[in-house]
Amino acid sequence: MSRIVYVNGAFLPEAEAKVSVFDRGFLFADAIYEVVGVVGGKLLDYAGHAARLRRSLEALSLPAPLDDAALLALHREIVARNGLDEGLIYLQISRGSADRDFAYPPAPIPTLVLFTQAKPVLVNPKVETGISVVLVPDLRWARRDIKTVQLLYPSMAKMEAVRQGADDAWMVEDGLVTEASSANAHIIDASGRLITRPLSEAILHGITRLSILEVARDLGVPIEERAFTPEEALAASEAFITSATSFALPVTRIDGQAVGDGRPGPITLALRQAYIEAKLKTAT
Ligand code: PDD
């Protein structure tokens, strides 16, 4: 079934939704994006994603093509036009099209695209088994806090995981885990502390990470915001990832070695459950 895609003011059947070959998103990856989870036709953690979108725009001096109210209305309309019940909304803003030049055009007209992807997010068979990850060096650029569409290295990392028969990759820099190919990485140590890398330019400031930390505080799970090593992750009692569509998802194997007893950990599962309950209540 053909989706309805939003491109620069028009809602179009996906086959007719087109962007110029001169678009700077295409030529320079000069574009940022957001992914918002949808359950029951409602947006999860929308305010956080909207705030991060503004932050990414500002970091790259990209003009915002819409104000806050119009942006929310657009998210709601793309869900409605596609009859989306569960899945995600992908939004991308590029610096628009201009003759190829490394310097930004002086008066860019941004390209704004939104589309939906239907997929089950509440019920995920990987919750029962956990996912396996492989460790790879983090070879991305140094401003990972900006959510740009420069996703070639994360794609390569994912393909390395696939090549090794695993589900995903955890990236390592200077002997410390940064994050997963498209999610934040966390562990629970033997004493039940949640260890997560603090926010910096080295990782994306995950909206789900932030919400999971709130949930952890509510559940009385002690939190330590510090970077951890692959060795600590291998010795941890639990490991998990967070993202807009995976919520909190157990990691049960790292480089072929079982994490804890090799089964999804109770703290991870409790965080996932509490996160889902909290976010369904505030979904907009
Ligand atoms: N990825 N780190 C990276 C590198 C990511 O790409 C993502 C999200 C996250 C988690 O952020 P959040 O909790 O705000 O979704 C962390 C999205 C889902 C994607 O690229 O599809």
Short mmCIF file of C-alpha atoms and ligand atoms in Angstrom, two decimals:
data_model
loop_
_atom_site.label_atom_id
_atom_site.label_comp_id
_atom_site.label_asym_id
_atom_site.label_seq_id
_atom_site.Cartn_x
_atom_site.Cartn_y
_atom_site.Cartn_z
CA MET A 1 0.00 0.00 0.00
CA SER A 2 1.35 3.39 -0.99
CA ARG A 3 2.02 5.82 1.83
CA ILE A 4 1.27 9.50 1.83
CA VAL A 5 4.52 11.43 2.19
CA TYR A 6 4.90 15.10 3.12
CA VAL A 7 7.34 17.13 1.00
CA ASN A 8 7.63 20.91 1.32
CA GLY A 9 3.98 21.72 1.90
CA ALA A 10 2.38 18.89 -0.11
CA PHE A 11 1.00 15.50 0.90
CA LEU A 12 1.79 13.15 -1.98
CA PRO A 13 1.61 9.43 -2.82
CA GLU A 14 5.11 8.08 -2.10
CA ALA A 15 5.93 7.50 -5.80
CA GLU A 16 5.39 11.21 -6.45
CA ALA A 17 7.32 12.46 -3.41
CA LYS A 18 10.60 13.79 -4.84
CA VAL A 19 13.55 15.96 -3.81
CA SER A 20 16.02 17.71 -6.14
CA VAL A 21 19.38 16.07 -7.02
CA PHE A 22 20.88 19.44 -5.97
CA ASP A 23 19.49 19.06 -2.45
CA ARG A 24 22.31 19.56 0.06
CA GLY A 25 20.99 16.62 2.05
CA PHE A 26 21.79 14.43 -0.97
CA LEU A 27 25.11 16.10 -1.91
CA PHE A 28 26.61 16.90 1.52
CA ALA A 29 24.48 15.05 4.12
CA ASP A 30 23.66 18.65 5.12
CA ALA A 31 20.48 17.60 6.88
CA ILE A 32 19.14 16.58 10.25
CA TYR A 33 16.38 14.18 11.22
CA GLU A 34 14.17 12.92 14.00
CA VAL A 35 12.34 9.66 14.62
CA VAL A 36 9.25 9.73 16.83
CA GLY A 37 7.59 6.50 17.98
CA VAL A 38 3.83 6.08 17.50
CA VAL A 39 1.52 3.82 19.49
CA GLY A 40 -2.27 3.81 19.11
CA GLY A 41 -1.89 6.65 16.61
CA LYS A 42 -0.28 8.86 19.28
CA LEU A 43 3.21 10.35 19.49
CA LEU A 44 5.58 9.12 22.21
CA ASP A 45 7.92 11.57 23.97
CA TYR A 46 7.10 14.20 21.31
CA ALA A 47 8.25 17.23 23.34
CA GLY A 48 11.74 15.77 23.75
CA HIS A 49 12.10 15.04 20.04
CA ALA A 50 10.85 18.52 19.09
CA ALA A 51 13.36 20.10 21.50
CA ARG A 52 16.25 18.04 20.10
CA LEU A 53 15.20 18.93 16.55
CA ARG A 54 15.49 22.62 17.39
CA ARG A 55 18.89 21.97 18.98
CA SER A 56 20.15 20.17 15.84
CA LEU A 57 18.87 23.02 13.62
CA GLU A 58 20.64 25.62 15.75
CA ALA A 59 23.90 23.64 15.87
CA LEU A 60 24.05 23.71 12.05
CA SER A 61 22.58 27.22 11.57
CA LEU A 62 19.72 25.64 9.64
CA PRO A 63 16.62 27.83 9.46
CA ALA A 64 13.53 26.20 11.03
CA PRO A 65 10.96 25.78 8.25
CA LEU A 66 8.00 25.69 10.67
CA ASP A 67 7.07 26.92 14.14
CA ASP A 68 6.37 24.51 17.01
CA ALA A 69 2.59 24.40 16.57
CA ALA A 70 2.83 23.75 12.81
CA LEU A 71 5.40 21.01 13.36
CA LEU A 72 3.19 19.18 15.83
CA ALA A 73 0.18 19.59 13.52
CA LEU A 74 2.22 18.06 10.69
CA HIS A 75 3.18 15.04 12.81
CA ARG A 76 -0.48 14.52 13.67
CA GLU A 77 -1.58 14.93 10.06
CA ILE A 78 0.94 12.45 8.63
CA VAL A 79 -0.28 9.87 11.17
CA ALA A 80 -3.92 10.57 10.29
CA ARG A 81 -3.40 10.54 6.51
CA ASN A 82 -1.64 7.17 6.72
CA GLY A 83 -3.99 5.70 9.33
CA LEU A 84 -0.82 4.83 11.31
CA ASP A 85 -1.54 2.89 14.47
CA GLU A 86 1.93 1.70 15.50
CA GLY A 87 5.37 2.51 14.14
CA LEU A 88 7.29 5.70 13.61
CA ILE A 89 7.39 9.10 11.97
CA TYR A 90 10.61 10.04 10.20
CA LEU A 91 11.25 13.75 9.70
CA GLN A 92 14.17 15.25 7.79
CA ILE A 93 15.18 18.85 7.24
CA SER A 94 17.97 19.67 4.79
CA ARG A 95 19.48 23.00 3.81
CA GLY A 96 17.56 22.71 0.56
CA SER A 97 18.86 22.73 -3.00
CA ALA A 98 21.61 25.00 -4.30
CA ASP A 99 24.40 24.77 -6.86
CA ARG A 100 27.09 22.45 -5.44
CA ASP A 101 29.30 24.57 -3.19
CA PHE A 102 30.90 23.70 0.15
CA ALA A 103 29.86 27.10 1.50
CA TYR A 104 26.25 27.27 2.67
CA PRO A 105 23.91 29.15 0.33
CA PRO A 106 23.22 32.63 1.78
CA ALA A 107 19.43 32.28 1.84
CA PRO A 108 18.60 28.57 1.97
CA ILE A 109 15.06 27.30 1.57
CA PRO A 110 15.04 24.13 3.68
CA THR A 111 13.61 20.87 2.40
CA LEU A 112 11.17 19.32 4.86
CA VAL A 113 10.11 15.70 4.50
CA LEU A 114 7.98 13.50 6.77
CA PHE A 115 6.95 9.91 6.23
CA THR A 116 5.58 7.09 8.36
CA GLN A 117 6.72 3.50 8.80
CA ALA A 118 4.26 1.00 10.24
CA LYS A 119 5.87 -1.59 12.51
CA PRO A 120 5.04 -3.29 15.78
CA VAL A 121 6.91 -1.56 18.60
CA LEU A 122 5.03 -2.60 21.75
CA VAL A 123 5.33 -6.31 21.06
CA ASN A 124 8.89 -7.10 20.00
CA PRO A 125 10.05 -10.74 19.91
CA LYS A 126 13.59 -9.55 20.74
CA VAL A 127 12.37 -8.58 24.22
CA GLU A 128 12.09 -12.31 25.03
CA THR A 129 15.56 -13.26 23.77
CA GLY A 130 17.52 -10.02 23.91
CA ILE A 131 19.74 -8.92 21.04
CA SER A 132 23.35 -9.78 20.28
CA VAL A 133 25.88 -7.05 19.60
CA VAL A 134 29.44 -6.97 18.28
CA LEU A 135 32.04 -4.40 19.28
CA VAL A 136 33.40 -2.17 16.51
CA PRO A 137 35.57 0.94 16.58
CA ASP A 138 33.61 4.20 16.54
CA LEU A 139 34.74 5.86 13.31
CA ARG A 140 32.04 8.55 13.12
CA TRP A 141 32.65 12.29 13.09
CA ALA A 142 33.08 14.12 16.41
CA ARG A 143 29.67 15.88 16.66
CA ARG A 144 27.43 12.88 17.31
CA ASP A 145 25.19 15.04 19.49
CA ILE A 146 23.77 16.59 16.31
CA LYS A 147 21.27 14.20 14.70
CA THR A 148 22.52 14.46 11.13
CA VAL A 149 21.79 12.07 8.27
CA GLN A 150 25.51 11.17 8.02
CA LEU A 151 24.66 7.54 8.73
CA LEU A 152 27.12 5.71 6.49
CA TYR A 153 29.40 4.55 9.30
CA PRO A 154 26.49 3.38 11.50
CA SER A 155 25.27 1.45 8.42
CA MET A 156 28.73 -0.10 8.00
CA ALA A 157 28.76 -1.02 11.70
CA LYS A 158 25.34 -2.62 11.33
CA MET A 159 26.55 -4.60 8.30
CA GLU A 160 29.56 -5.81 10.30
CA ALA A 161 27.08 -7.04 12.91
CA VAL A 162 25.05 -8.79 10.21
CA ARG A 163 28.25 -10.33 8.77
CA GLN A 164 29.02 -11.77 12.20
CA GLY A 165 25.46 -13.07 12.63
CA ALA A 166 24.61 -10.49 15.31
CA ASP A 167 21.79 -7.98 15.61
CA ASP A 168 23.67 -4.74 16.13
CA ALA A 169 27.01 -3.12 16.91
CA TRP A 170 28.26 -1.25 19.96
CA MET A 171 30.89 1.29 19.05
CA VAL A 172 34.06 1.76 21.08
CA GLU A 173 36.34 4.80 21.24
CA ASP A 174 39.43 5.23 23.45
CA GLY A 175 38.59 1.97 25.20
CA LEU A 176 35.06 3.09 26.12
CA VAL A 177 31.66 2.20 24.67
CA THR A 178 30.03 5.20 22.97
CA GLU A 179 26.67 3.86 21.78
CA ALA A 180 24.94 1.40 19.45
CA SER A 181 24.59 2.00 15.69
CA SER A 182 21.22 3.71 16.24
CA ALA A 183 20.55 3.59 19.96
CA ASN A 184 22.17 4.46 23.30
CA ALA A 185 24.00 1.72 25.22
CA HIS A 186 23.69 0.99 28.95
CA ILE A 187 24.66 -1.67 31.47
CA ILE A 188 23.53 -2.78 34.93
CA ASP A 189 26.43 -3.76 37.16
CA ALA A 190 26.52 -6.58 39.69
CA SER A 191 25.20 -4.28 42.42
CA GLY A 192 22.19 -3.23 40.32
CA ARG A 193 23.45 0.22 39.29
CA LEU A 194 22.49 1.56 35.89
CA ILE A 195 25.67 2.79 34.19
CA THR A 196 25.25 5.07 31.20
CA ARG A 197 27.64 7.34 29.36
CA PRO A 198 27.10 11.03 30.24
CA LEU A 199 25.92 13.46 27.57
CA SER A 200 28.68 15.02 25.46
CA GLU A 201 29.49 15.53 21.79
CA ALA A 202 30.51 11.83 21.64
CA ILE A 203 26.95 10.47 21.66
CA LEU A 204 23.46 11.36 20.56
CA HIS A 205 21.43 12.79 23.42
CA GLY A 206 18.80 10.09 23.28
CA ILE A 207 15.30 11.16 24.23
CA THR A 208 14.49 7.61 25.33
CA ARG A 209 17.70 7.53 27.40
CA LEU A 210 16.50 10.62 29.27
CA SER A 211 13.06 9.12 29.90
CA ILE A 212 14.53 5.78 30.98
CA LEU A 213 16.70 7.60 33.53
CA GLU A 214 13.57 9.28 34.91
CA VAL A 215 11.84 5.92 35.12
CA ALA A 216 14.91 4.40 36.80
CA ARG A 217 14.85 7.16 39.44
CA ASP A 218 11.15 6.46 40.06
CA LEU A 219 11.88 2.74 40.46
CA GLY A 220 14.77 3.45 42.82
CA VAL A 221 17.45 2.09 40.46
CA PRO A 222 20.74 3.85 41.29
CA ILE A 223 22.28 5.65 38.31
CA GLU A 224 25.92 6.31 37.54
CA GLU A 225 26.50 8.57 34.54
CA ARG A 226 29.96 7.61 33.35
CA ALA A 227 31.51 5.92 30.36
CA PHE A 228 32.11 2.16 30.67
CA THR A 229 34.54 -0.21 29.02
CA PRO A 230 33.71 -3.25 26.86
CA GLU A 231 35.22 -5.39 29.68
CA GLU A 232 32.75 -3.90 32.18
CA ALA A 233 29.92 -4.59 29.74
CA LEU A 234 31.03 -8.22 29.40
CA ALA A 235 31.12 -8.54 33.21
CA ALA A 236 27.79 -6.71 33.73
CA SER A 237 24.70 -8.51 34.97
CA GLU A 238 22.52 -6.81 32.33
CA ALA A 239 22.95 -4.70 29.24
CA PHE A 240 20.41 -2.86 27.10
CA ILE A 241 19.87 -0.27 24.40
CA THR A 242 17.37 2.57 24.21
CA SER A 243 15.80 4.32 21.23
CA ALA A 244 12.48 5.80 20.14
CA THR A 245 11.28 2.54 18.63
CA SER A 246 13.14 -0.10 20.68
CA PHE A 247 12.31 1.59 24.04
CA ALA A 248 14.59 -0.39 26.40
CA LEU A 249 15.70 -3.60 24.70
CA PRO A 250 17.88 -6.23 26.42
CA VAL A 251 21.33 -7.04 25.05
CA THR A 252 22.15 -10.63 25.96
CA ARG A 253 25.34 -11.29 23.96
CA ILE A 254 28.38 -9.13 23.34
CA ASP A 255 30.95 -10.46 20.86
CA GLY A 256 29.42 -13.92 21.28
CA GLN A 257 29.71 -13.91 25.10
CA ALA A 258 26.62 -14.07 27.30
CA VAL A 259 25.81 -11.02 29.42
CA GLY A 260 24.88 -12.19 32.94
CA ASP A 261 22.99 -15.45 32.58
CA GLY A 262 22.41 -14.79 28.87
CA ARG A 263 18.75 -13.92 29.38
CA PRO A 264 17.02 -10.51 29.40
CA GLY A 265 17.65 -8.94 32.79
CA PRO A 266 14.89 -8.15 35.32
CA ILE A 267 15.89 -4.51 35.76
CA THR A 268 15.92 -3.93 31.99
CA LEU A 269 12.47 -5.53 31.67
CA ALA A 270 11.10 -3.50 34.60
CA LEU A 271 12.46 -0.29 33.03
CA ARG A 272 10.90 -1.20 29.68
CA GLN A 273 7.51 -1.91 31.27
CA ALA A 274 7.53 1.26 33.37
CA TYR A 275 8.68 3.33 30.38
CA ILE A 276 5.83 2.01 28.22
CA GLU A 277 3.24 2.67 30.93
CA ALA A 278 4.51 6.21 31.54
CA LYS A 279 4.77 7.12 27.85
CA LEU A 280 1.37 5.74 26.87
CA LYS A 281 -0.15 8.00 29.54
CA THR A 282 1.51 11.12 28.13
CA ALA A 283 1.30 10.21 24.39
CA THR A 284 -0.12 13.10 22.36
N1 PDD B 1 18.18 6.52 16.23
N2 PDD B 1 22.14 7.04 19.37
C1 PDD B 1 22.08 7.03 18.02
C2 PDD B 1 23.35 7.01 17.25
C3 PDD B 1 20.82 7.01 17.37
O1 PDD B 1 20.77 7.02 16.03
C4 PDD B 1 19.64 7.00 18.15
C5 PDD B 1 18.27 7.01 17.53
C6 PDD B 1 19.75 7.00 19.55
C7 PDD B 1 18.55 7.00 20.46
O2 PDD B 1 17.89 8.24 20.45
P1 PDD B 1 16.34 8.35 20.79
O3 PDD B 1 16.13 7.68 22.09
O4 PDD B 1 16.10 9.79 20.85
O5 PDD B 1 15.60 7.65 19.68
C8 PDD B 1 21.01 7.03 20.13
C9 PDD B 1 16.93 6.58 15.52
C10 PDD B 1 15.81 5.86 16.19
C11 PDD B 1 17.16 6.17 14.09
O6 PDD B 1 18.18 6.57 13.56
O7 PDD B 1 16.33 5.48 13.50
#
